[in-house]
Amino acid sequence: MDTHAAPVPAASGAAALRDLILRKLTYTLGKLPSEARDRDWFVATAMAVRDHITERFLKQMQETRGREGKHVYYLSLEFLIGRLLRENVHNLGMAEDLRAALADLGVTPDQARLAEPDAALGNGGLGRLAACFLESMSSLSIPAFGYGIRYDHGLFRQILRDGWQQEFPEDWLSFGNPWEFARPEIRHRIGFGGEVVAEARPDGSEKLTWQPGEWVDAVAYDTPVVGWRGKHVNLLRLWRARAPDPLRLDAFNRGDHVGALGEQVRAEAISKVLYPADDSPAGQELRLRQEYFFTSAALQDLVRRQLRQAGTVTTLADRASIQLNDTHPAIAVAELMRILIDEHDLPWAEAWRITRGAISYTNHTLLPEALESWPVPLMERLLPRHMQIIYAINAEHLDAVRAAHPGDDALLASVSLIGEDHGRRVRMGQLAFVGSHKVNGVSALHTGLMRETVFRDLHALHPDRIVNRTNGISFRRWLMQCNPGLTSLLTDALGPTVLDDSMRLEALRPFADDAAFRGRYAAAKRANKEALAVLVQEQTGVRIDPAALFDVQIKRIHEYKRQLLNVLQTVALYEAIRAQPMRDWTPVVKIFSGKAAPGYHRAKLIIKLACDVARTVNRDPAVRGLLKVVFLPNYNVTAAETIVPAADLSEQISTAGMEASGTGNMKLALNGALTIGTLDGATVEMADRIGAEHMFLFGLSASEVEEKRAAGWHGAQAVDASDTLAEVLEAIGSGVFSPDDHGRYRELVDSLRGNDWFMVAADFDAYVAAQQRAAALYREPEAWRRAAVLNTAAMGWFSADRAIAEYAAGIWGVPTAS
Ligand SMILES: *Cc1c(COP(=O)(O)O)cnc(C)c1O
């Protein structure tokens, strides 16, 4: 047999594609076309498309065998993937063929597309970033693997019952996943617990080995990720936890049918559910087990690849770049050391050189409550060998600090990997910092604050380690696929090269002064707004007017993101319209969407308030449709793909200094929404490029927030100075919007009069003024459209391709082919 034969080509062209889909339906699903449901068409189509991706993947593997370049390994506990059919078809350039193929079968592309479940293996921005980055790595032909967990249940489905969030499990796998390949043969043993034993080597030195008390298998599931124009394919390899011994047959035969399954249940719990907490550490042991599970599987996998390709671990840092997406995989520092020292007998110093050479770490938050740390006793019980290694890393690290700064105990305590604040805990951020050659923030502002706050002392010791890599988004998904109307306008105006080089958008600037172009641009926006209006009516029953200003805040519900500020301004506008009904108001639709962490009661109360306000406003005849408020349930990538292209105004109103970057801000501006926002995260850099005069910026800066907090700010000062704010708080606090429970919002309102930690009261008047500027500009449609075009034109730099090229050049040391 010729083992070098090329893979059998997947036939191309519409007719061949139709036959392929029909074969999948017939022989893989076992269905007749006449009884196929939309879901069957989706699965058959996805399998046919996957064949095309697989063909390219296998060919690429064959071509590079024996001369594989350096690989990037992107470790992330979250991947917010969304649907893949449109992305894969688009990147392969198969959209037209597929339309024709399905039409032949009597199916529309939307029938198949809308039947795909939304893969939500993440909570929000961090997980979506990982998904955009994977797509960009493929588009730039960087050999890469994404590593994560194949959760049975992704992020919960949100239902609003009477305005209260309820969580239901999401069953994205219930009808199988046609994109993935199960790889039962790719399996790694993951240990937990047990003890460390010392043996003497022949030379008398001591060799320590970990003898885990418990084993779990990590089994690989591969989803191919095809880049733009089908150039390159990488794998997203997600691990599923399986018990090595699925059934205790002895117990079963004794009649203990439930107990016989106990081990299996305990092992497999690791990949059961995504932790739905966003921006906060989950203190549970299961979370630490998840983190170690996927990190160890990833490292064992990449070390095995290294050995297969290079025959030795000593060149690992030249052949592998391991990027830690936040601290969730920070245990990689100790795990790689363990593998190199205990399993490959490398001396400590060499293992440390390799580990630091290979690993780099992205920080995503400065929120103190989100900085991960694990109690030492838990680590000692679950990962005893890793705890030893962490102590040894720490000793060496602190020795170096002591040598450079003798007698500075405060410095030692501050940079130690072990914190003493709330019992002894391992600080995962410090571990990741010390074990990495580069540490990056995700926007210029965030990186600066990292240097001044969380990592101030470590930064002083290692001034070259922290670098900035401002986030980016996939323009394929967040422009070309979700907004085909605008995309065809752009290719008409600028030529097709804009699809390959986002910086070509700069050439759009002159079109801002072209009235005919502005008209077409506005027509595309209008069509998108009509589509969103349909969705809103379907989901909430509320009719909205596509001519109104669509004012959109879509993101996780969090106090620092300040949905509450938006609701307060909504109430102020409502009261103003009622007080002066005859003024010529700009009709506004307020659109909220987002999930709250299930245990975050304040965030859930803010959802309830938005819904209470919506109900009151929407049925008040005095408002005459000038203001509508909707809360769209179950925000996810799929919902964003309809909302983003339809937005006029993008709410990016976090308390300055608290949003690390944001990526929703980028999606919305790219699609021509004007930003109302604070100078926070990447919005600062957006303003540098768009021009502040084409945005509605307001509020305290990050340093002003710091100063105010330090000076003992009290929201009552702002309430006393603002009649509008006082009236709004009085109305909400006294139960105008909650007649069924007058006291529902009293405590919420009191917190704004109190320390007002998130500066909602402090920024209220400035925000209302910015909203008035936005409403006024919207009444000058030509001026508004001109600003919108200039927003799109300035956003080219925020492509994930640019971000990934920066990681590749300065952190990973891998070439890119764009
Ligand atoms: C982009 C995106 C986010 C991040 O939004 P931010 O406004 O940056 O917080 C969260 N969730 C989904 C579904 C997204 O698509």
CSV table of C-alpha atoms in Angstrom, one decimal, residues 564-580 583 585 590 613 617 623 627 629 722-732 737 764-765 767-769 771-772:
chain,number,residue,atom,x,y,z
A,564,LEU,CA,-27.4,50.6,35.9
A,565,LEU,CA,-26.2,54.0,34.7
A,566,ASN,CA,-27.9,53.3,31.4
A,567,VAL,CA,-31.1,52.4,33.1
A,568,LEU,CA,-31.0,55.6,35.3
A,569,GLN,CA,-30.6,57.7,32.1
A,570,THR,CA,-33.5,55.8,30.6
A,571,VAL,CA,-35.7,56.7,33.5
A,572,ALA,CA,-34.5,60.3,33.3
A,573,LEU,CA,-35.5,60.4,29.6
A,574,TYR,CA,-38.8,58.8,30.4
A,575,GLU,CA,-39.6,61.4,33.1
A,576,ALA,CA,-38.5,64.2,30.7
A,577,ILE,CA,-40.7,63.0,27.9
A,578,ARG,CA,-43.7,62.8,30.2
A,579,ALA,CA,-43.0,66.3,31.6
A,580,GLN,CA,-42.6,67.9,28.2
A,583,ARG,CA,-40.7,68.8,22.6
A,585,TRP,CA,-37.7,64.3,21.0
A,590,LYS,CA,-32.9,51.1,24.4
A,613,VAL,CA,-38.6,50.0,33.5
A,617,VAL,CA,-42.3,52.7,29.7
A,623,VAL,CA,-44.6,58.2,25.8
A,627,LEU,CA,-39.0,55.6,23.9
A,629,VAL,CA,-37.0,49.6,26.2
A,722,SER,CA,-28.3,67.0,40.4
A,723,ASP,CA,-32.1,67.4,40.5
A,724,THR,CA,-32.4,64.9,37.7
A,725,LEU,CA,-30.5,62.3,39.5
A,726,ALA,CA,-32.4,62.9,42.7
A,727,GLU,CA,-35.7,62.5,41.0
A,728,VAL,CA,-34.6,59.3,39.2
A,729,LEU,CA,-33.4,57.7,42.4
A,730,GLU,CA,-36.5,58.8,44.2
A,731,ALA,CA,-38.8,57.3,41.6
A,732,ILE,CA,-36.9,54.0,41.5
A,737,PHE,CA,-41.3,50.8,38.6
A,764,PHE,CA,-24.6,60.5,35.9
A,765,ASP,CA,-24.9,64.1,34.8
A,767,TYR,CA,-23.6,60.7,30.8
A,768,VAL,CA,-27.0,62.4,30.4
A,769,ALA,CA,-25.3,65.3,28.6
A,771,GLN,CA,-26.8,61.1,25.6
A,772,GLN,CA,-28.3,64.5,24.7
